[in-house]
Short mmCIF file of N, CA, C and O in Angstrom, two decimals:
data_model
loop_
_atom_site.label_atom_id
_atom_site.label_comp_id
_atom_site.label_asym_id
_atom_site.label_seq_id
_atom_site.Cartn_x
_atom_site.Cartn_y
_atom_site.Cartn_z
N LEU A 1 93.96 81.10 101.92
CA LEU A 1 94.54 81.96 102.93
C LEU A 1 93.95 83.35 102.73
O LEU A 1 93.98 83.89 101.63
N GLY A 2 93.40 83.90 103.76
CA GLY A 2 92.79 85.22 103.66
C GLY A 2 93.68 86.30 104.21
O GLY A 2 94.13 86.22 105.35
N LEU A 3 93.98 87.29 103.39
CA LEU A 3 94.67 88.49 103.86
C LEU A 3 93.55 89.47 104.20
O LEU A 3 93.19 90.32 103.41
N THR A 4 93.00 89.28 105.39
CA THR A 4 91.76 89.97 105.74
C THR A 4 91.94 91.12 106.69
O THR A 4 90.98 91.68 107.18
N GLY A 5 93.14 91.46 106.97
CA GLY A 5 93.42 92.58 107.86
C GLY A 5 94.89 92.92 107.73
O GLY A 5 95.60 92.32 106.93
N THR A 6 95.33 93.89 108.50
CA THR A 6 96.72 94.31 108.39
C THR A 6 97.36 94.43 109.75
O THR A 6 96.75 94.93 110.70
N PRO A 7 98.62 94.01 109.85
CA PRO A 7 99.36 94.28 111.08
C PRO A 7 99.67 95.77 111.16
O PRO A 7 99.66 96.48 110.14
N GLY A 8 99.97 96.25 112.33
CA GLY A 8 100.22 97.68 112.52
C GLY A 8 101.31 98.24 111.64
O GLY A 8 101.22 99.38 111.19
N TRP A 9 102.35 97.46 111.37
CA TRP A 9 103.45 97.98 110.55
C TRP A 9 103.03 98.21 109.11
O TRP A 9 103.68 98.94 108.38
N VAL A 10 101.90 97.60 108.68
CA VAL A 10 101.41 97.82 107.33
C VAL A 10 100.52 99.05 107.27
O VAL A 10 100.72 99.93 106.44
N HIS A 11 99.52 99.13 108.16
CA HIS A 11 98.59 100.24 108.05
C HIS A 11 99.06 101.50 108.75
O HIS A 11 98.62 102.59 108.42
N GLY A 12 99.95 101.38 109.70
CA GLY A 12 100.54 102.56 110.32
C GLY A 12 99.64 103.34 111.25
O GLY A 12 100.01 104.41 111.72
N HIS A 13 98.44 102.84 111.56
CA HIS A 13 97.54 103.56 112.45
C HIS A 13 97.95 103.36 113.90
O HIS A 13 98.19 102.24 114.33
N GLU A 14 98.04 104.42 114.61
CA GLU A 14 98.27 104.34 116.05
C GLU A 14 96.90 104.26 116.72
O GLU A 14 95.92 104.78 116.20
N HIS A 15 96.86 103.63 117.86
CA HIS A 15 95.60 103.58 118.58
C HIS A 15 95.27 104.98 119.08
O HIS A 15 95.99 105.56 119.88
N ASP A 16 94.19 105.54 118.56
CA ASP A 16 93.85 106.93 118.88
C ASP A 16 92.65 107.03 119.82
O ASP A 16 92.15 108.11 120.07
N GLY A 17 92.17 105.90 120.29
CA GLY A 17 91.04 105.91 121.20
C GLY A 17 89.69 105.80 120.51
O GLY A 17 88.70 105.54 121.17
N THR A 18 89.64 106.02 119.20
CA THR A 18 88.36 105.94 118.49
C THR A 18 88.07 104.52 118.02
O THR A 18 86.93 104.17 117.79
N THR A 19 89.10 103.70 117.86
CA THR A 19 88.94 102.32 117.43
C THR A 19 89.50 101.41 118.51
O THR A 19 90.64 101.60 118.93
N PRO A 20 88.73 100.42 118.96
CA PRO A 20 89.27 99.49 119.96
C PRO A 20 90.56 98.84 119.44
O PRO A 20 90.67 98.53 118.25
N PRO A 21 91.56 98.64 120.31
CA PRO A 21 92.85 98.11 119.87
C PRO A 21 92.76 96.81 119.08
O PRO A 21 93.50 96.62 118.12
N ASP A 22 91.83 95.91 119.45
CA ASP A 22 91.73 94.63 118.73
C ASP A 22 91.05 94.77 117.38
O ASP A 22 90.99 93.82 116.61
N GLU A 23 90.54 95.95 117.04
CA GLU A 23 89.90 96.16 115.75
C GLU A 23 90.75 96.97 114.78
O GLU A 23 90.34 97.22 113.66
N THR A 24 91.96 97.37 115.20
CA THR A 24 92.78 98.18 114.30
C THR A 24 93.23 97.39 113.08
O THR A 24 93.60 98.00 112.07
N ILE A 25 93.17 96.05 113.12
CA ILE A 25 93.53 95.28 111.93
C ILE A 25 92.58 95.55 110.78
O ILE A 25 92.91 95.32 109.63
N TRP A 26 91.38 96.06 111.07
CA TRP A 26 90.40 96.33 110.02
C TRP A 26 90.56 97.72 109.42
O TRP A 26 89.78 98.13 108.57
N LEU A 27 91.57 98.46 109.86
CA LEU A 27 91.86 99.76 109.26
C LEU A 27 92.69 99.50 108.00
O LEU A 27 93.80 99.00 108.08
N PRO A 28 92.16 99.82 106.84
CA PRO A 28 92.88 99.51 105.60
C PRO A 28 94.12 100.38 105.42
O PRO A 28 94.14 101.53 105.85
N PRO A 29 95.15 99.84 104.77
CA PRO A 29 96.40 100.58 104.58
C PRO A 29 96.35 101.46 103.34
O PRO A 29 97.10 101.28 102.40
N VAL A 30 95.45 102.43 103.33
CA VAL A 30 95.25 103.22 102.12
C VAL A 30 95.39 104.73 102.36
O VAL A 30 95.00 105.52 101.51
N ALA A 31 95.98 105.12 103.48
CA ALA A 31 96.07 106.55 103.79
C ALA A 31 97.02 107.28 102.85
O ALA A 31 96.80 108.44 102.53
N ASP A 32 98.07 106.59 102.41
CA ASP A 32 99.04 107.24 101.52
C ASP A 32 99.80 106.18 100.72
O ASP A 32 99.61 104.98 100.92
N ASP A 33 100.65 106.64 99.82
CA ASP A 33 101.40 105.73 98.95
C ASP A 33 102.34 104.82 99.75
O ASP A 33 102.56 103.67 99.37
N GLU A 34 102.87 105.32 100.86
CA GLU A 34 103.77 104.50 101.67
C GLU A 34 103.03 103.31 102.27
O GLU A 34 103.54 102.18 102.27
N GLN A 35 101.82 103.55 102.79
CA GLN A 35 101.04 102.44 103.35
C GLN A 35 100.69 101.43 102.25
O GLN A 35 100.76 100.23 102.47
N LEU A 36 100.31 101.93 101.08
CA LEU A 36 99.99 101.02 99.98
C LEU A 36 101.22 100.20 99.56
O LEU A 36 101.11 99.02 99.25
N ALA A 37 102.38 100.82 99.58
CA ALA A 37 103.61 100.10 99.24
C ALA A 37 103.89 99.01 100.28
O ALA A 37 104.28 97.89 99.93
N HIS A 38 103.66 99.33 101.56
CA HIS A 38 103.83 98.30 102.61
C HIS A 38 102.85 97.15 102.39
O HIS A 38 103.20 95.99 102.58
N TRP A 39 101.61 97.48 102.00
CA TRP A 39 100.63 96.44 101.71
C TRP A 39 101.12 95.54 100.58
O TRP A 39 101.05 94.32 100.66
N GLY A 40 101.62 96.15 99.52
CA GLY A 40 102.13 95.37 98.39
C GLY A 40 103.25 94.44 98.82
O GLY A 40 103.30 93.28 98.41
N ASP A 41 104.16 94.94 99.64
CA ASP A 41 105.25 94.10 100.15
C ASP A 41 104.70 92.95 100.99
O ASP A 41 105.18 91.82 100.92
N PHE A 42 103.70 93.28 101.81
CA PHE A 42 103.07 92.28 102.67
C PHE A 42 102.44 91.17 101.83
O PHE A 42 102.65 89.98 102.09
N VAL A 43 101.68 91.55 100.79
CA VAL A 43 101.05 90.56 99.91
C VAL A 43 102.11 89.69 99.24
O VAL A 43 102.01 88.47 99.22
N GLU A 44 103.15 90.32 98.73
CA GLU A 44 104.21 89.58 98.06
C GLU A 44 104.87 88.58 99.01
O GLU A 44 105.08 87.41 98.67
N ASP A 45 105.17 89.01 100.24
CA ASP A 45 105.82 88.13 101.21
C ASP A 45 104.92 86.95 101.60
O ASP A 45 105.38 85.82 101.71
N VAL A 46 103.63 87.22 101.80
CA VAL A 46 102.71 86.15 102.18
C VAL A 46 102.56 85.13 101.06
O VAL A 46 102.62 83.92 101.29
N VAL A 47 102.39 85.62 99.83
CA VAL A 47 102.25 84.70 98.70
C VAL A 47 103.51 83.85 98.54
O VAL A 47 103.43 82.65 98.35
N GLU A 48 104.65 84.50 98.67
CA GLU A 48 105.91 83.76 98.52
C GLU A 48 106.06 82.70 99.62
O GLU A 48 106.46 81.58 99.36
N ARG A 49 105.71 83.06 100.84
CA ARG A 49 105.91 82.14 101.96
C ARG A 49 104.93 80.96 101.97
O ARG A 49 105.30 79.83 102.28
N TYR A 50 103.67 81.21 101.63
CA TYR A 50 102.66 80.17 101.78
C TYR A 50 102.17 79.57 100.47
O TYR A 50 101.23 78.78 100.46
N ALA A 51 102.79 79.92 99.37
CA ALA A 51 102.31 79.48 98.06
C ALA A 51 102.23 77.97 97.93
O ALA A 51 101.29 77.44 97.33
N ASP A 52 103.17 77.26 98.48
CA ASP A 52 103.17 75.80 98.32
C ASP A 52 102.16 75.10 99.22
O ASP A 52 101.93 73.91 99.10
N ARG A 53 101.52 75.84 100.14
CA ARG A 53 100.57 75.24 101.07
C ARG A 53 99.17 75.82 100.95
O ARG A 53 98.30 75.53 101.76
N THR A 54 98.94 76.66 99.95
CA THR A 54 97.68 77.39 99.86
C THR A 54 97.02 77.16 98.52
O THR A 54 97.66 77.23 97.48
N VAL A 55 95.72 76.91 98.56
CA VAL A 55 94.97 76.69 97.33
C VAL A 55 94.57 78.02 96.71
O VAL A 55 94.60 78.19 95.50
N PHE A 56 94.16 79.01 97.52
CA PHE A 56 93.79 80.32 97.00
C PHE A 56 94.07 81.38 98.05
O PHE A 56 94.23 81.08 99.23
N PHE A 57 94.12 82.61 97.60
CA PHE A 57 94.33 83.75 98.47
C PHE A 57 93.14 84.68 98.35
O PHE A 57 92.59 84.86 97.27
N GLU A 58 92.76 85.28 99.46
CA GLU A 58 91.68 86.26 99.47
C GLU A 58 92.28 87.58 99.93
O GLU A 58 92.95 87.64 100.97
N LEU A 59 92.05 88.64 99.17
CA LEU A 59 92.52 89.96 99.55
C LEU A 59 91.40 90.70 100.26
O LEU A 59 90.44 91.13 99.63
N TRP A 60 91.53 90.78 101.54
CA TRP A 60 90.58 91.42 102.46
C TRP A 60 89.34 90.55 102.62
O TRP A 60 89.14 89.56 101.94
N ASN A 61 88.50 90.91 103.56
CA ASN A 61 87.29 90.16 103.86
C ASN A 61 86.14 91.15 103.91
O ASN A 61 86.16 92.07 104.71
N GLU A 62 85.18 90.95 103.05
CA GLU A 62 83.97 91.76 103.03
C GLU A 62 84.28 93.26 103.11
O GLU A 62 83.89 93.93 104.08
N PRO A 63 84.96 93.80 102.09
CA PRO A 63 85.30 95.23 102.15
C PRO A 63 84.08 96.15 102.08
O PRO A 63 84.20 97.34 102.28
N ASN A 64 82.91 95.57 101.84
CA ASN A 64 81.68 96.37 101.83
C ASN A 64 80.99 96.37 103.19
O ASN A 64 79.92 96.94 103.34
N SER A 65 81.59 95.75 104.18
CA SER A 65 80.98 95.62 105.50
C SER A 65 81.62 96.60 106.48
O SER A 65 82.84 96.73 106.55
N GLU A 66 80.78 97.25 107.26
CA GLU A 66 81.28 98.16 108.29
C GLU A 66 82.05 97.42 109.37
O GLU A 66 82.81 98.03 110.12
N SER A 67 81.88 96.12 109.45
CA SER A 67 82.59 95.34 110.45
C SER A 67 84.04 95.07 110.06
O SER A 67 84.89 94.83 110.92
N PHE A 68 84.33 95.08 108.77
CA PHE A 68 85.65 94.66 108.30
C PHE A 68 86.44 95.74 107.57
O PHE A 68 87.55 95.50 107.12
N TRP A 69 85.87 96.91 107.37
CA TRP A 69 86.60 98.00 106.70
C TRP A 69 86.28 99.27 107.47
O TRP A 69 85.22 99.87 107.30
N LEU A 70 87.20 99.64 108.34
CA LEU A 70 86.96 100.78 109.22
C LEU A 70 87.61 102.05 108.66
O LEU A 70 88.61 101.96 107.97
N PRO A 71 87.09 103.22 108.91
CA PRO A 71 85.93 103.45 109.74
C PRO A 71 84.61 103.13 109.03
O PRO A 71 83.60 102.91 109.68
N GLU A 72 84.61 103.11 107.69
CA GLU A 72 83.42 102.71 106.95
C GLU A 72 83.86 102.23 105.56
O GLU A 72 84.92 102.60 105.08
N PRO A 73 83.06 101.37 104.92
CA PRO A 73 83.42 100.87 103.59
C PRO A 73 83.65 102.00 102.60
O PRO A 73 82.94 103.01 102.63
N ASP A 74 84.65 101.83 101.76
CA ASP A 74 84.98 102.86 100.77
C ASP A 74 85.47 102.15 99.50
O ASP A 74 86.58 101.63 99.47
N PRO A 75 84.63 102.13 98.45
CA PRO A 75 85.01 101.44 97.21
C PRO A 75 86.31 101.98 96.61
O PRO A 75 87.10 101.22 96.06
N GLY A 76 86.55 103.27 96.73
CA GLY A 76 87.78 103.86 96.20
C GLY A 76 89.02 103.34 96.91
O GLY A 76 90.04 103.07 96.29
N GLU A 77 88.92 103.22 98.23
CA GLU A 77 90.05 102.70 99.00
C GLU A 77 90.30 101.23 98.65
O GLU A 77 91.44 100.80 98.52
N PHE A 78 89.22 100.46 98.51
CA PHE A 78 89.39 99.06 98.16
C PHE A 78 90.01 98.94 96.77
O PHE A 78 90.88 98.10 96.54
N ALA A 79 89.60 99.80 95.85
CA ALA A 79 90.19 99.80 94.51
C ALA A 79 91.69 100.10 94.58
O ALA A 79 92.49 99.48 93.87
N SER A 80 92.09 101.02 95.46
CA SER A 80 93.51 101.32 95.63
C SER A 80 94.27 100.11 96.16
O SER A 80 95.39 99.82 95.74
N LEU A 81 93.64 99.39 97.08
CA LEU A 81 94.25 98.19 97.64
C LEU A 81 94.44 97.13 96.55
O LEU A 81 95.51 96.52 96.44
N LEU A 82 93.43 96.94 95.73
CA LEU A 82 93.55 95.98 94.63
C LEU A 82 94.59 96.43 93.61
O LEU A 82 95.37 95.62 93.10
N ARG A 83 94.62 97.73 93.32
CA ARG A 83 95.58 98.26 92.35
C ARG A 83 97.01 97.98 92.83
O ARG A 83 97.86 97.57 92.06
N GLN A 84 97.26 98.20 94.11
CA GLN A 84 98.60 97.94 94.64
C GLN A 84 98.95 96.47 94.51
O GLN A 84 100.06 96.12 94.14
N SER A 85 97.99 95.61 94.78
CA SER A 85 98.22 94.16 94.64
C SER A 85 98.51 93.82 93.19
O SER A 85 99.43 93.03 92.89
N LEU A 86 97.77 94.40 92.27
CA LEU A 86 98.00 94.16 90.84
C LEU A 86 99.36 94.68 90.40
O LEU A 86 100.05 94.04 89.60
N ASP A 87 99.76 95.83 90.93
CA ASP A 87 101.08 96.37 90.59
C ASP A 87 102.20 95.43 91.05
O ASP A 87 103.19 95.25 90.34
N GLN A 88 102.02 94.82 92.22
CA GLN A 88 103.03 93.87 92.71
C GLN A 88 103.10 92.66 91.79
O GLN A 88 104.18 92.16 91.48
N VAL A 89 101.95 92.17 91.36
CA VAL A 89 101.92 91.02 90.45
C VAL A 89 102.58 91.38 89.13
O VAL A 89 103.39 90.62 88.59
N ASN A 90 102.27 92.54 88.61
CA ASN A 90 102.85 92.99 87.35
C ASN A 90 104.38 93.08 87.46
O ASN A 90 105.11 92.65 86.56
N ALA A 91 104.86 93.64 88.56
CA ALA A 91 106.31 93.76 88.76
C ALA A 91 106.96 92.38 88.81
O ALA A 91 108.03 92.16 88.23
N ALA A 92 106.32 91.44 89.49
CA ALA A 92 106.87 90.08 89.58
C ALA A 92 106.91 89.43 88.20
O ALA A 92 107.88 88.74 87.85
N GLN A 93 105.87 89.65 87.41
CA GLN A 93 105.85 89.06 86.07
C GLN A 93 106.91 89.69 85.17
O GLN A 93 107.56 89.00 84.39
N GLN A 94 107.12 90.98 85.29
CA GLN A 94 108.15 91.63 84.49
C GLN A 94 109.54 91.13 84.88
O GLN A 94 110.37 90.85 84.01
N THR A 95 109.78 90.99 86.17
CA THR A 95 111.07 90.48 86.64
C THR A 95 111.30 89.07 86.12
O THR A 95 112.38 88.73 85.64
N SER A 96 110.27 88.26 86.20
CA SER A 96 110.36 86.88 85.71
C SER A 96 110.69 86.86 84.23
O SER A 96 111.58 86.11 83.79
N GLY A 97 110.02 87.67 83.44
CA GLY A 97 110.27 87.72 82.01
C GLY A 97 111.67 88.20 81.68
O GLY A 97 112.35 87.65 80.80
N GLU A 98 112.14 89.22 82.41
CA GLU A 98 113.49 89.75 82.17
C GLU A 98 114.55 88.70 82.50
O GLU A 98 115.51 88.52 81.74
N LEU A 99 114.38 88.03 83.64
CA LEU A 99 115.35 87.00 84.02
C LEU A 99 115.36 85.86 83.02
O LEU A 99 116.42 85.35 82.65
N SER A 100 114.19 85.46 82.58
CA SER A 100 114.09 84.37 81.60
C SER A 100 114.80 84.76 80.30
O SER A 100 115.57 83.96 79.74
N THR A 101 114.56 85.96 79.83
CA THR A 101 115.19 86.44 78.59
C THR A 101 116.71 86.47 78.74
O THR A 101 117.45 86.03 77.85
N ARG A 102 117.18 86.98 79.87
CA ARG A 102 118.62 87.04 80.11
C ARG A 102 119.24 85.65 80.17
O ARG A 102 120.33 85.41 79.66
N PHE A 103 118.54 84.70 80.81
CA PHE A 103 119.05 83.34 80.92
C PHE A 103 119.16 82.69 79.54
O PHE A 103 120.17 82.08 79.20
N VAL A 104 118.10 82.83 78.75
CA VAL A 104 118.08 82.25 77.41
C VAL A 104 119.19 82.87 76.54
O VAL A 104 119.80 82.19 75.71
N ALA A 105 119.47 84.16 76.76
CA ALA A 105 120.52 84.83 75.99
C ALA A 105 121.91 84.45 76.46
O ALA A 105 122.90 84.87 75.87
N GLY A 106 121.99 83.67 77.53
CA GLY A 106 123.29 83.20 78.01
C GLY A 106 123.96 84.11 79.03
O GLY A 106 125.18 84.00 79.24
N ASP A 107 123.22 84.97 79.69
CA ASP A 107 123.80 85.85 80.71
C ASP A 107 124.36 85.00 81.85
O ASP A 107 123.62 84.27 82.51
N PRO A 108 125.67 85.07 82.12
CA PRO A 108 126.27 84.25 83.17
C PRO A 108 125.86 84.66 84.58
O PRO A 108 126.10 83.93 85.55
N ASN A 109 125.24 85.84 84.73
CA ASN A 109 124.83 86.33 86.05
C ASN A 109 123.43 85.88 86.45
O ASN A 109 122.93 86.26 87.50
N VAL A 110 122.79 85.08 85.59
CA VAL A 110 121.44 84.60 85.88
C VAL A 110 121.46 83.07 85.87
O VAL A 110 121.84 82.45 84.88
N SER A 111 121.03 82.48 86.98
CA SER A 111 121.02 81.01 87.08
C SER A 111 119.63 80.46 86.82
O SER A 111 118.62 81.16 86.97
N LEU A 112 119.57 79.21 86.45
CA LEU A 112 118.29 78.55 86.21
C LEU A 112 117.41 78.55 87.46
O LEU A 112 116.22 78.86 87.38
N PRO A 113 117.95 78.22 88.66
CA PRO A 113 117.09 78.27 89.85
C PRO A 113 116.50 79.66 90.10
O PRO A 113 115.35 79.80 90.50
N GLU A 114 117.28 80.70 89.85
CA GLU A 114 116.80 82.06 90.03
C GLU A 114 115.63 82.35 89.09
O GLU A 114 114.61 82.94 89.50
N VAL A 115 115.74 81.90 87.85
CA VAL A 115 114.67 82.09 86.87
C VAL A 115 113.43 81.32 87.30
O VAL A 115 112.31 81.84 87.25
N MET A 116 113.61 80.09 87.74
CA MET A 116 112.46 79.25 88.12
C MET A 116 111.73 79.82 89.34
O MET A 116 110.50 79.82 89.38
N VAL A 117 112.47 80.31 90.32
CA VAL A 117 111.84 80.90 91.51
C VAL A 117 111.05 82.14 91.12
O VAL A 117 109.91 82.34 91.55
N ALA A 118 111.64 83.00 90.27
CA ALA A 118 110.94 84.21 89.84
C ALA A 118 109.68 83.86 89.06
O ALA A 118 108.63 84.49 89.24
N MET A 119 109.74 82.84 88.22
CA MET A 119 108.57 82.43 87.45
C MET A 119 107.48 81.88 88.37
O MET A 119 106.30 82.15 88.17
N GLN A 120 107.88 81.10 89.38
CA GLN A 120 106.90 80.54 90.31
C GLN A 120 106.23 81.65 91.13
O GLN A 120 105.01 81.65 91.31
N LYS A 121 107.00 82.61 91.63
CA LYS A 121 106.43 83.73 92.38
C LYS A 121 105.43 84.49 91.52
O LYS A 121 104.33 84.82 91.96
N SER A 122 105.82 84.76 90.29
CA SER A 122 104.96 85.48 89.37
C SER A 122 103.66 84.73 89.13
O SER A 122 102.57 85.29 89.17
N SER A 123 103.77 83.44 88.92
CA SER A 123 102.59 82.62 88.65
C SER A 123 101.64 82.60 89.85
O SER A 123 100.43 82.74 89.70
N LEU A 124 102.19 82.45 91.04
CA LEU A 124 101.36 82.39 92.24
C LEU A 124 100.68 83.72 92.53
O LEU A 124 99.51 83.76 92.91
N GLN A 125 101.40 84.80 92.33
CA GLN A 125 100.79 86.10 92.55
C GLN A 125 99.67 86.35 91.54
O GLN A 125 98.62 86.89 91.88
N PHE A 126 99.89 85.95 90.30
CA PHE A 126 98.86 86.10 89.28
C PHE A 126 97.63 85.28 89.65
O PHE A 126 96.49 85.74 89.52
N GLU A 127 97.84 84.07 90.13
CA GLU A 127 96.73 83.21 90.53
C GLU A 127 95.93 83.85 91.67
O GLU A 127 94.70 83.82 91.67
N ALA A 128 96.62 84.46 92.62
CA ALA A 128 95.93 85.12 93.74
C ALA A 128 95.03 86.24 93.24
O ALA A 128 93.87 86.35 93.65
N VAL A 129 95.54 87.05 92.34
CA VAL A 129 94.76 88.17 91.82
C VAL A 129 93.61 87.67 90.94
O VAL A 129 92.51 88.22 90.96
N THR A 130 93.85 86.61 90.19
CA THR A 130 92.79 86.04 89.36
C THR A 130 91.64 85.55 90.22
O THR A 130 90.47 85.73 89.87
N GLN A 131 91.95 84.96 91.36
CA GLN A 131 90.90 84.48 92.25
C GLN A 131 90.06 85.65 92.78
O GLN A 131 88.84 85.55 92.88
N VAL A 132 90.71 86.76 93.11
CA VAL A 132 89.98 87.94 93.57
C VAL A 132 89.06 88.43 92.45
O VAL A 132 87.89 88.73 92.66
N ARG A 133 89.60 88.52 91.25
CA ARG A 133 88.81 88.96 90.09
C ARG A 133 87.60 88.06 89.90
O ARG A 133 86.49 88.53 89.67
N ASN A 134 87.79 86.75 89.99
CA ASN A 134 86.69 85.81 89.81
C ASN A 134 85.60 86.01 90.85
O ASN A 134 84.41 85.93 90.54
N ARG A 135 86.00 86.29 92.08
CA ARG A 135 85.02 86.53 93.13
C ARG A 135 84.25 87.82 92.87
O ARG A 135 83.05 87.91 93.12
N LEU A 136 84.94 88.84 92.40
CA LEU A 136 84.27 90.11 92.09
C LEU A 136 83.26 89.93 90.96
O LEU A 136 82.14 90.44 91.02
N VAL A 137 83.64 89.19 89.93
CA VAL A 137 82.73 88.94 88.81
C VAL A 137 81.52 88.14 89.28
O VAL A 137 80.39 88.44 88.92
N ALA A 138 81.76 87.12 90.10
CA ALA A 138 80.66 86.31 90.61
C ALA A 138 79.70 87.16 91.45
O ALA A 138 78.47 87.03 91.33
N ALA A 139 80.24 88.04 92.28
CA ALA A 139 79.39 88.90 93.10
C ALA A 139 78.58 89.85 92.21
O ALA A 139 77.39 90.07 92.44
N TYR A 140 79.22 90.40 91.19
CA TYR A 140 78.53 91.29 90.26
C TYR A 140 77.40 90.55 89.56
O TYR A 140 76.28 91.06 89.45
N GLN A 141 77.67 89.34 89.08
CA GLN A 141 76.65 88.56 88.38
C GLN A 141 75.49 88.23 89.31
O GLN A 141 74.32 88.27 88.90
N GLU A 142 75.80 87.92 90.56
CA GLU A 142 74.74 87.62 91.52
C GLU A 142 73.84 88.85 91.74
O GLU A 142 72.62 88.74 91.78
N ILE A 143 74.45 90.01 91.85
CA ILE A 143 73.67 91.24 92.03
C ILE A 143 72.81 91.51 90.79
O ILE A 143 71.64 91.87 90.91
N MET A 144 73.40 91.32 89.63
CA MET A 144 72.66 91.60 88.39
C MET A 144 71.48 90.62 88.19
O MET A 144 70.50 90.96 87.54
N ASN A 145 71.57 89.43 88.76
CA ASN A 145 70.50 88.44 88.62
C ASN A 145 69.41 88.57 89.69
O ASN A 145 68.43 87.82 89.65
N MET A 146 69.58 89.49 90.63
CA MET A 146 68.58 89.66 91.68
C MET A 146 67.30 90.26 91.10
O MET A 146 67.33 91.10 90.23
N GLN A 147 66.19 89.79 91.65
CA GLN A 147 64.89 90.35 91.28
C GLN A 147 64.73 91.69 91.98
O GLN A 147 65.01 91.82 93.15
N VAL A 148 64.26 92.67 91.24
CA VAL A 148 64.09 94.00 91.84
C VAL A 148 62.62 94.28 92.09
O VAL A 148 61.75 93.86 91.47
#
């Protein structure tokens, strides 16, 4: 499943006449911390909803292409997008660990199904980010092996 663009509620860009309306999905949600937080929520919701039907997740599509990252590719913005995704994964893993610890300690306010769901969400989000990392490493290795 590719998270290759953003709905308007995530990126917050209004149609200003400089970008055709059907291309506003390629405007990355990196203008401010609020947009990045919306992106993180979006990633978390998508992973949670489609985890049982998806083999891998892709975060954005060709962020180095002028066709898919408007107004122009920006490595810093893409790094911010990845950082927000990693922060969401980290938060899910911490929540999972805390719930598991509380359950094992006998906390009556934590149920086994709650612990299992948190662990599954954490695992799926980690897998999504690992796949992105693997693709980045593969791309780097391919570039490094090119004849100059």
